[in-house]
GROMACS .gro file of C-alpha atoms in nm:
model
  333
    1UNK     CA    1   3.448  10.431   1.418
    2UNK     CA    2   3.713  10.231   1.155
    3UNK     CA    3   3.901  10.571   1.123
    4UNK     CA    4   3.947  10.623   1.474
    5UNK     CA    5   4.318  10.703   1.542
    6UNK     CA    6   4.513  10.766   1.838
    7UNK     CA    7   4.760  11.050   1.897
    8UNK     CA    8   5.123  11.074   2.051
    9UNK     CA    9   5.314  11.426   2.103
   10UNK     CA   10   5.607  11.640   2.197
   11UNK     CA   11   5.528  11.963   2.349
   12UNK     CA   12   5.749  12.207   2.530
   13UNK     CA   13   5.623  12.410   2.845
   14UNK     CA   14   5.795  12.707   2.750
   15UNK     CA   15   6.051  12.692   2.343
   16UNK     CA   16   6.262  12.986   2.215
   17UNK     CA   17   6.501  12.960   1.987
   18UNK     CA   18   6.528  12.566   1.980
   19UNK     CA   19   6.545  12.533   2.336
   20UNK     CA   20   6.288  12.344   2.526
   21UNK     CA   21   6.225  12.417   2.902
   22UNK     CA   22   6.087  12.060   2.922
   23UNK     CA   23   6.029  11.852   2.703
   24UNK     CA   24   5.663  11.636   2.714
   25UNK     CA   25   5.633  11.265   2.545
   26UNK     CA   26   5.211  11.278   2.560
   27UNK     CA   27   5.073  10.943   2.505
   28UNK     CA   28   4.671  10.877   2.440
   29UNK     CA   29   4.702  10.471   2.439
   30UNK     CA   30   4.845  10.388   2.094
   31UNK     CA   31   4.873  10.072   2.101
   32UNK     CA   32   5.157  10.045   1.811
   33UNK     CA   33   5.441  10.256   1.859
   34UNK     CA   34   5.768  10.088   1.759
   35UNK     CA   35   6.073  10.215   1.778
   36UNK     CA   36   6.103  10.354   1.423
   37UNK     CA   37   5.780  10.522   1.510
   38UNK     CA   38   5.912  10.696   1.845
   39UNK     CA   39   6.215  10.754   1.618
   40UNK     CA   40   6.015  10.965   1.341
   41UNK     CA   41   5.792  11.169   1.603
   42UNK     CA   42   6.165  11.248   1.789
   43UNK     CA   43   6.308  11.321   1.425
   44UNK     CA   44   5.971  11.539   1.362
   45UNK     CA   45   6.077  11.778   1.651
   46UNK     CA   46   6.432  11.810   1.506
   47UNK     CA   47   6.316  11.907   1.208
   48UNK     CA   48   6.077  12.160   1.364
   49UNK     CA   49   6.373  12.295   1.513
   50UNK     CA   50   6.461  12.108   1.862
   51UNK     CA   51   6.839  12.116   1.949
   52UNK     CA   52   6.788  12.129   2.341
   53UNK     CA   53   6.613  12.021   2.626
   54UNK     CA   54   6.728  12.264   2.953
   55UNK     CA   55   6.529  12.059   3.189
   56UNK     CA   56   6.381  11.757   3.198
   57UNK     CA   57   6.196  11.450   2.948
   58UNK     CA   58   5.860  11.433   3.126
   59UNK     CA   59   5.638  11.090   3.020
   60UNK     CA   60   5.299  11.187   3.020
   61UNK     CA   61   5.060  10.890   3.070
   62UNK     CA   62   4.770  10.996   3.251
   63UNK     CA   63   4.566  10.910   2.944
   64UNK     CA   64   4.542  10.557   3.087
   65UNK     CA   65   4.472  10.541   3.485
   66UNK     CA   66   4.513  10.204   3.729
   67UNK     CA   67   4.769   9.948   3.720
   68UNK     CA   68   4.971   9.819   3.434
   69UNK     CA   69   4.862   9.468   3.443
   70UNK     CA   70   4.519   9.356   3.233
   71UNK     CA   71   4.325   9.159   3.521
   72UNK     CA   72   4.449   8.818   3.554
   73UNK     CA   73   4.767   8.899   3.364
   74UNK     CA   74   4.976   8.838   3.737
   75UNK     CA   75   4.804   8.546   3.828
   76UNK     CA   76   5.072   8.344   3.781
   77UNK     CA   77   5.477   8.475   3.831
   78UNK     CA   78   5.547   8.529   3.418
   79UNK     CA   79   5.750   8.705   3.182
   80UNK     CA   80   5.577   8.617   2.852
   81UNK     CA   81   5.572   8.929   2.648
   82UNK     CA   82   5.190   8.779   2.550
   83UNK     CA   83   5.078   8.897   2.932
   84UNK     CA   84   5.261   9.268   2.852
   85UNK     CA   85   5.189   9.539   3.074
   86UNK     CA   86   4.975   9.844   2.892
   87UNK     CA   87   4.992  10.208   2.959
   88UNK     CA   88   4.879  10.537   2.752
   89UNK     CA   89   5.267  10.542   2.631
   90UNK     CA   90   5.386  10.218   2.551
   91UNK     CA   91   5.661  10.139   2.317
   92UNK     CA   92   5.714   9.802   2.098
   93UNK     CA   93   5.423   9.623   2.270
   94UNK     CA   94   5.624   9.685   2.573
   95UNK     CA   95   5.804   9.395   2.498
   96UNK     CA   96   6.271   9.404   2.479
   97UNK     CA   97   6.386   9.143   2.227
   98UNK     CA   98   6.753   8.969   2.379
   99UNK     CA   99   6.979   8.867   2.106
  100UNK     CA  100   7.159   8.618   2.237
  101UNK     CA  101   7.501   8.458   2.055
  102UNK     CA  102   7.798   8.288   2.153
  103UNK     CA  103   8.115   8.410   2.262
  104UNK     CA  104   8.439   8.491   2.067
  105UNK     CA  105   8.576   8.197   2.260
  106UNK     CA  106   8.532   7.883   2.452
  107UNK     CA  107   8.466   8.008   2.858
  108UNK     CA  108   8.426   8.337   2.739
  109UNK     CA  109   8.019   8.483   2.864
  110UNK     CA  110   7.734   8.442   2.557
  111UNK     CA  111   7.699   8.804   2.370
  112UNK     CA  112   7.391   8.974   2.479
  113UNK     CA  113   7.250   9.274   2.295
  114UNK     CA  114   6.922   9.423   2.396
  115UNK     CA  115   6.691   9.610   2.153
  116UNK     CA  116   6.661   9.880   2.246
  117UNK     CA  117   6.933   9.923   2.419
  118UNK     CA  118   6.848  10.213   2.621
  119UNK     CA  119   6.998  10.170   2.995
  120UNK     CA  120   6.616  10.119   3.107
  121UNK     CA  121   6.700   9.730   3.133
  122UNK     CA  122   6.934   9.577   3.423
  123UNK     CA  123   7.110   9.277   3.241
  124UNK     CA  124   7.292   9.016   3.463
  125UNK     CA  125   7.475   8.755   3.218
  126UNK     CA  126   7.544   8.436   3.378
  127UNK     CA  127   7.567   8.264   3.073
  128UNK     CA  128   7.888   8.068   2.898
  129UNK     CA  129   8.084   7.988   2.570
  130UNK     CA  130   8.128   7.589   2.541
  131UNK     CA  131   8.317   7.413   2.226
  132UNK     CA  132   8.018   7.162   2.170
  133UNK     CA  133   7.740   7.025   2.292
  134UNK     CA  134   7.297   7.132   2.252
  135UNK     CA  135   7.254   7.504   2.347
  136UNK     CA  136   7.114   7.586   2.707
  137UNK     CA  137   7.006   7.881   2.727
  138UNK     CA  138   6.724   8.026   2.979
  139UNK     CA  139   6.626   8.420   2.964
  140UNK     CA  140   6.464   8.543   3.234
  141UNK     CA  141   6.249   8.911   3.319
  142UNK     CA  142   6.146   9.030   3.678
  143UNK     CA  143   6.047   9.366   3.806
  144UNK     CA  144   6.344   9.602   3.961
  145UNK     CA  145   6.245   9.902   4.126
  146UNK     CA  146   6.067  10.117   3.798
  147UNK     CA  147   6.313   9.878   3.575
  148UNK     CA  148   6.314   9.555   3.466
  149UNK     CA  149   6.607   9.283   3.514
  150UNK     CA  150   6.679   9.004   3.239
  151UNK     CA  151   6.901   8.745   3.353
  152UNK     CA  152   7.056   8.537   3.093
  153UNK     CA  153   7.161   8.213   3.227
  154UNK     CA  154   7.283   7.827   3.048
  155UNK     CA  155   7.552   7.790   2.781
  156UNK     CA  156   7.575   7.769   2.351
  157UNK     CA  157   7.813   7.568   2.175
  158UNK     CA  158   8.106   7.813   1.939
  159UNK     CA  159   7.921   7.695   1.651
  160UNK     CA  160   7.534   7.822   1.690
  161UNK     CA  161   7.418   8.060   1.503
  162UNK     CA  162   7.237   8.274   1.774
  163UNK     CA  163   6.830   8.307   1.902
  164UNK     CA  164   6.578   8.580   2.007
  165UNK     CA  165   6.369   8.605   2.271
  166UNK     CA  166   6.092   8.841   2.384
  167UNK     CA  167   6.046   8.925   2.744
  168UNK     CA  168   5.796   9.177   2.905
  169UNK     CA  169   5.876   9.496   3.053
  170UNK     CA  170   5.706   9.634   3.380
  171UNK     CA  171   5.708  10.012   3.360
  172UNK     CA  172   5.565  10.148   3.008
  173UNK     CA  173   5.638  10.485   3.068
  174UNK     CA  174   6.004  10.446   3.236
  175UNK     CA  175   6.057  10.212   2.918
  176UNK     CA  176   5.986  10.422   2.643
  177UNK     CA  177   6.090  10.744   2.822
  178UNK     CA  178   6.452  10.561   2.852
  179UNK     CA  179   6.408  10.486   2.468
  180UNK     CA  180   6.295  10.887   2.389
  181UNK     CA  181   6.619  10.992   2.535
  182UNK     CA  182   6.835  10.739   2.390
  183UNK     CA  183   6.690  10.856   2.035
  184UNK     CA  184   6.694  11.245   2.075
  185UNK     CA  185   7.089  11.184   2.226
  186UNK     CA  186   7.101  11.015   1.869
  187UNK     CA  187   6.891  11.290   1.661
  188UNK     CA  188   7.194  11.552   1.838
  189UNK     CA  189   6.950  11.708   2.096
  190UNK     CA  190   7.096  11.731   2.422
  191UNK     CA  191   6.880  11.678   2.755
  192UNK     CA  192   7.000  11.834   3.063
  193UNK     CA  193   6.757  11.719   3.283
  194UNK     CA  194   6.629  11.358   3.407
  195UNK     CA  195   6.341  11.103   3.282
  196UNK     CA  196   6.050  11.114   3.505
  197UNK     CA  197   5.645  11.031   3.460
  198UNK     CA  198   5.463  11.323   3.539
  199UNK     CA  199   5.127  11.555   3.386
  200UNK     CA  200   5.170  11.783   3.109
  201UNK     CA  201   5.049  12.188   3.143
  202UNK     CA  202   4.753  12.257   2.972
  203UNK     CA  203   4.960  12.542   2.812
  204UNK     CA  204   5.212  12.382   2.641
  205UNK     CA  205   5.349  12.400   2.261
  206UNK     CA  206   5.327  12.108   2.030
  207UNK     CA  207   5.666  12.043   1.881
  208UNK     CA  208   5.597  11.667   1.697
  209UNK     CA  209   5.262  11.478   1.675
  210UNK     CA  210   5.242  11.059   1.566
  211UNK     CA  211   4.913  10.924   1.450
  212UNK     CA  212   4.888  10.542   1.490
  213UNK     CA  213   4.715  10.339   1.216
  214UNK     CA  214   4.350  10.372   1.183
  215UNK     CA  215   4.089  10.135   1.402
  216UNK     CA  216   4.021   9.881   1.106
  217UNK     CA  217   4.414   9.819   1.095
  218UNK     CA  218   4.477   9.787   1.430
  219UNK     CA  219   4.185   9.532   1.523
  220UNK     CA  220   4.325   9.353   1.213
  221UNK     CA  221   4.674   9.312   1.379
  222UNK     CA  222   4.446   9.201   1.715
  223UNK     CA  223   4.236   8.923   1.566
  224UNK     CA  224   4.522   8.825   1.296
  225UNK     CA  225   4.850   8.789   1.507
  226UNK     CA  226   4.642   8.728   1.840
  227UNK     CA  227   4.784   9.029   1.971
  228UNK     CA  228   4.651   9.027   2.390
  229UNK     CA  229   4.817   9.396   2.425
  230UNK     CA  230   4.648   9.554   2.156
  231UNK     CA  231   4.338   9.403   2.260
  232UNK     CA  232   4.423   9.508   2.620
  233UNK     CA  233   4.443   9.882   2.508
  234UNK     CA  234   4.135   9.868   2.298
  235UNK     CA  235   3.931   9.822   2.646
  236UNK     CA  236   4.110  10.057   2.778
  237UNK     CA  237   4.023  10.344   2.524
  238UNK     CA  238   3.717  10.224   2.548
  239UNK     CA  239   3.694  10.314   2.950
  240UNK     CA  240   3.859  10.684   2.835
  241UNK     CA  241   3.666  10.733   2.554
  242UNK     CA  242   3.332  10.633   2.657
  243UNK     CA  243   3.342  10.557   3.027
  244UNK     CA  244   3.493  10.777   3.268
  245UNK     CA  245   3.862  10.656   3.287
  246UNK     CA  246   4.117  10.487   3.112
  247UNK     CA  247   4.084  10.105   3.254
  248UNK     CA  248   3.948   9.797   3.275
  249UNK     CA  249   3.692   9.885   3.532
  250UNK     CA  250   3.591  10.152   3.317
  251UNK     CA  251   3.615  10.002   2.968
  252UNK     CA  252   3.450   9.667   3.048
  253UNK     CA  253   3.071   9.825   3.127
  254UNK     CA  254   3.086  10.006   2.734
  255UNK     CA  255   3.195   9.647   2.604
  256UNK     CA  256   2.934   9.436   2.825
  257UNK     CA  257   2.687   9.708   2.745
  258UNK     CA  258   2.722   9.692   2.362
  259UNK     CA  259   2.736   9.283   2.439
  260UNK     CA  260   2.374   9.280   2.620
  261UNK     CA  261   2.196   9.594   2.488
  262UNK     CA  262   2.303   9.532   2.059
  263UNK     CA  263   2.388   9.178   2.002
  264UNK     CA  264   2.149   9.020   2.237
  265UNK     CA  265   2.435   8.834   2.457
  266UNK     CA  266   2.349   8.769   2.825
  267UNK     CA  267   2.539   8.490   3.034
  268UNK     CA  268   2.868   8.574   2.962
  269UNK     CA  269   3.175   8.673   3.186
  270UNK     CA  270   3.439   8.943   3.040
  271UNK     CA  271   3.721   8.986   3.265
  272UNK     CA  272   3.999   9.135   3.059
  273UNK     CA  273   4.035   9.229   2.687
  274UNK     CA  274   4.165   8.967   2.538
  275UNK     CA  275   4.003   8.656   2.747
  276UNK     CA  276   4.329   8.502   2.868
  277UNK     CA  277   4.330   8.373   3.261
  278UNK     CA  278   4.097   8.522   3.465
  279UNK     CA  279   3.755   8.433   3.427
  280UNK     CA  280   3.642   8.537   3.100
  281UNK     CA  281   3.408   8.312   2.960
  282UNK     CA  282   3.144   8.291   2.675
  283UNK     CA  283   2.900   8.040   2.578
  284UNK     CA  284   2.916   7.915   2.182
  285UNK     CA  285   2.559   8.008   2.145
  286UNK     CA  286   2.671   8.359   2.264
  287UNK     CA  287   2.933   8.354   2.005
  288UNK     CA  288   2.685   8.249   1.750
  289UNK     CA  289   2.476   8.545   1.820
  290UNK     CA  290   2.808   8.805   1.830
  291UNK     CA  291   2.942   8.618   1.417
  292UNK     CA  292   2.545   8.668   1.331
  293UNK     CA  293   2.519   9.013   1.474
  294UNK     CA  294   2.921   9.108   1.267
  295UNK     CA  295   2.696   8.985   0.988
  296UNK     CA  296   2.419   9.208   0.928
  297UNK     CA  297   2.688   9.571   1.065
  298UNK     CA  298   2.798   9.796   0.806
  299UNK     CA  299   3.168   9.680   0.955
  300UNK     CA  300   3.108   9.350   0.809
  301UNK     CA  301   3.371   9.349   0.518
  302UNK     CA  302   3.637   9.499   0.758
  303UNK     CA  303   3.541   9.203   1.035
  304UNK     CA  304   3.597   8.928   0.792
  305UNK     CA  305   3.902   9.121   0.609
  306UNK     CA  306   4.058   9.133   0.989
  307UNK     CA  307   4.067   8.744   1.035
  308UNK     CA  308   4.318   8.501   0.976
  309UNK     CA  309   4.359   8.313   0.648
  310UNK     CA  310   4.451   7.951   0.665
  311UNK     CA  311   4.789   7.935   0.435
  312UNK     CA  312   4.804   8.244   0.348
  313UNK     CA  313   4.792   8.493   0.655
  314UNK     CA  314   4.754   8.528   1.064
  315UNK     CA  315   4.803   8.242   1.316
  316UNK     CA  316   4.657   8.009   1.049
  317UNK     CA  317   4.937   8.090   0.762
  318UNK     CA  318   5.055   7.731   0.850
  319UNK     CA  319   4.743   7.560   1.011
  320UNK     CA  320   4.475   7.354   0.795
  321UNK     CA  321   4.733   7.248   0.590
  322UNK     CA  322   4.502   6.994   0.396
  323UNK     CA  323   4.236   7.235   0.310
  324UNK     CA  324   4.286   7.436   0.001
  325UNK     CA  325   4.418   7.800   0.086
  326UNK     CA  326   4.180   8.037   0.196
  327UNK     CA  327   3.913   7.828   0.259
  328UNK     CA  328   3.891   7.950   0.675
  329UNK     CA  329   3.829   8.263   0.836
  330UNK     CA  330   3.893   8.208   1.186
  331UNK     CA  331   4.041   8.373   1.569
  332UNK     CA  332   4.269   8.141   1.725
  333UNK     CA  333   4.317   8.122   2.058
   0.00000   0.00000   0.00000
């Protein structure tokens, strides 16, 4: 329903006296944890009274179950953070953002900074300083082992003023467990242990607990900003929630169901979440049927309020330039 949220926690196996045995990141699939958001549930604990971790950070995403990758999402050999991977903890659309600037000097290597910087990324800068010239820059992402490398190659003249790029990540959970324990080194708690993706007890004591924005707002960020990884973990809650597992093979029989049993669709193909590659594919008269059916739901105000706006919000804020504001409601993509 539109207040459906999703749930991320810290729980100890065994806590006395501000000491944690180990220490349990528990994701359910929320699909919009930043890092201020991993930063407040971390912060949360500390305030409940976490100084210390005596074993290890254990990443708990057994929510989700299956590979990373939506179907079709490897066809091709990319890094585009729009084909991210998903998992049941994922952190900042499991995307890294490389700052990239020029050096102090001529020959010297560009300045890289990574955000977050937490160790989980290999960074191999092959890049260069030059006095002049067009900036020539290429940023690259490839699996390594559970990490990911980015390899900065090309050149920037003295003078530019810097760019930012996203690149994927392959491991969710290695990604934003690197993250956790970059933050709660920062919040003072001390781990003694390592990171490592395992299953929490069923006995355990909640320490912190993040609730994501409600359904309406996140299928708002899907439709409006064309977001493929939210979409992505939609279907995926879907297969959890209603199906029997966490994944696509799960989560596409509720969607295709509620497609041919409710709205009346039949020759359609639905491959992945958020139809790109693969071989998703729907008919305009079944898309007819799907805006007609949107029409006559009690979710009808919160479908239309979840669109884009030509010149004024969403993938259309600069599109349709010659039509008055506001006039179109639309998906891209």
């Amino acid at each position: 329903g539109r207040s459906y949220r999703w749930k991320t926690d810290l729980a100890a196996d065994e806590y006395a006296d501000g000491v944690a045995k180990n220490l349990y990141l528990i994701g359910h699939g929320d699909p919009k944890i930043l890092s201020e958001n991993l930063w407040r549930l971390i912060d949360d604990a500390r305030v409940a009274g976490l100084k210390k971790v005596a074993g290890d950070l254990v990443i708990d995403d057994s929510h989700f179950t299956g590979p990373f990758m939506a179907p079709g999402f490897n066809d091709k050999d990319q890094d585009s953070a729009y084909r991210a991977a998903t998992g049941a903890v994922s952190l900042n659309f499991n995307s890294v953002v490389i700052q990239v600037e020029p050096g102090r000097r001529v020959g010297e290597p560009l300045e890289v900074l990574l955000r977050p910087d937490s160790g989980h990324i290999e960074l191999i800068n092959e890049s260069s300083t030059t006095s002049r010239g067009r900036e020539r820059v290429q940023v690259s992402a490839r699996k390594s082992g559970d990490a990911t490398r980015i390899v900065v190659k090309g050149r920037m003249p003295l003078t530019h003023r810097g760019l930012a790029v996203r690149r994927r990540i392959d491991n969710p959970p290695r990604y934003a467990g690197a993250a956790a324990r970059l933050f709660l080194e920062r919040a003072g708690i001390t781990i003694s242990g390592k990171v490592r993706v395992g299953k929490a007890p069923t006995r355990r004591r909640r320490l912190a607990r993040l609730w994501s924005p409600n359904l309406v707002q996140v299928i708002a960020d899907v439709n409006q900003y064309s977001n493929n990884f939210m979409a992505e973990h939609l279907v995926r809650t879907m297969g959890a929630e209603h199906g029997s597992a966490g994944d696509w093979k799960s989560g596409r029989p509720v969607v295709e169901g509620f497609l041919r049993d409710q709205v009346g669709m039949n020759q359609f193909r639905y491959i992945n979440g958020s139809g790109l590659f693969g071989d998703t594919a729907f008919s305009g008269g079944d898309m007819v049927k799907l805006l007609r059916f949107m029409q006559e739901q009690p979710e009808q105000p919160e479908f239309v309020a979840s669109l884009a706006i030509n010149g004024i919000a969403g993938t259309l804020r600069r599109r349709l330039k010659k039509l008055a504001p506001g006039t179109v409601r639309a998906k891209t993509g």
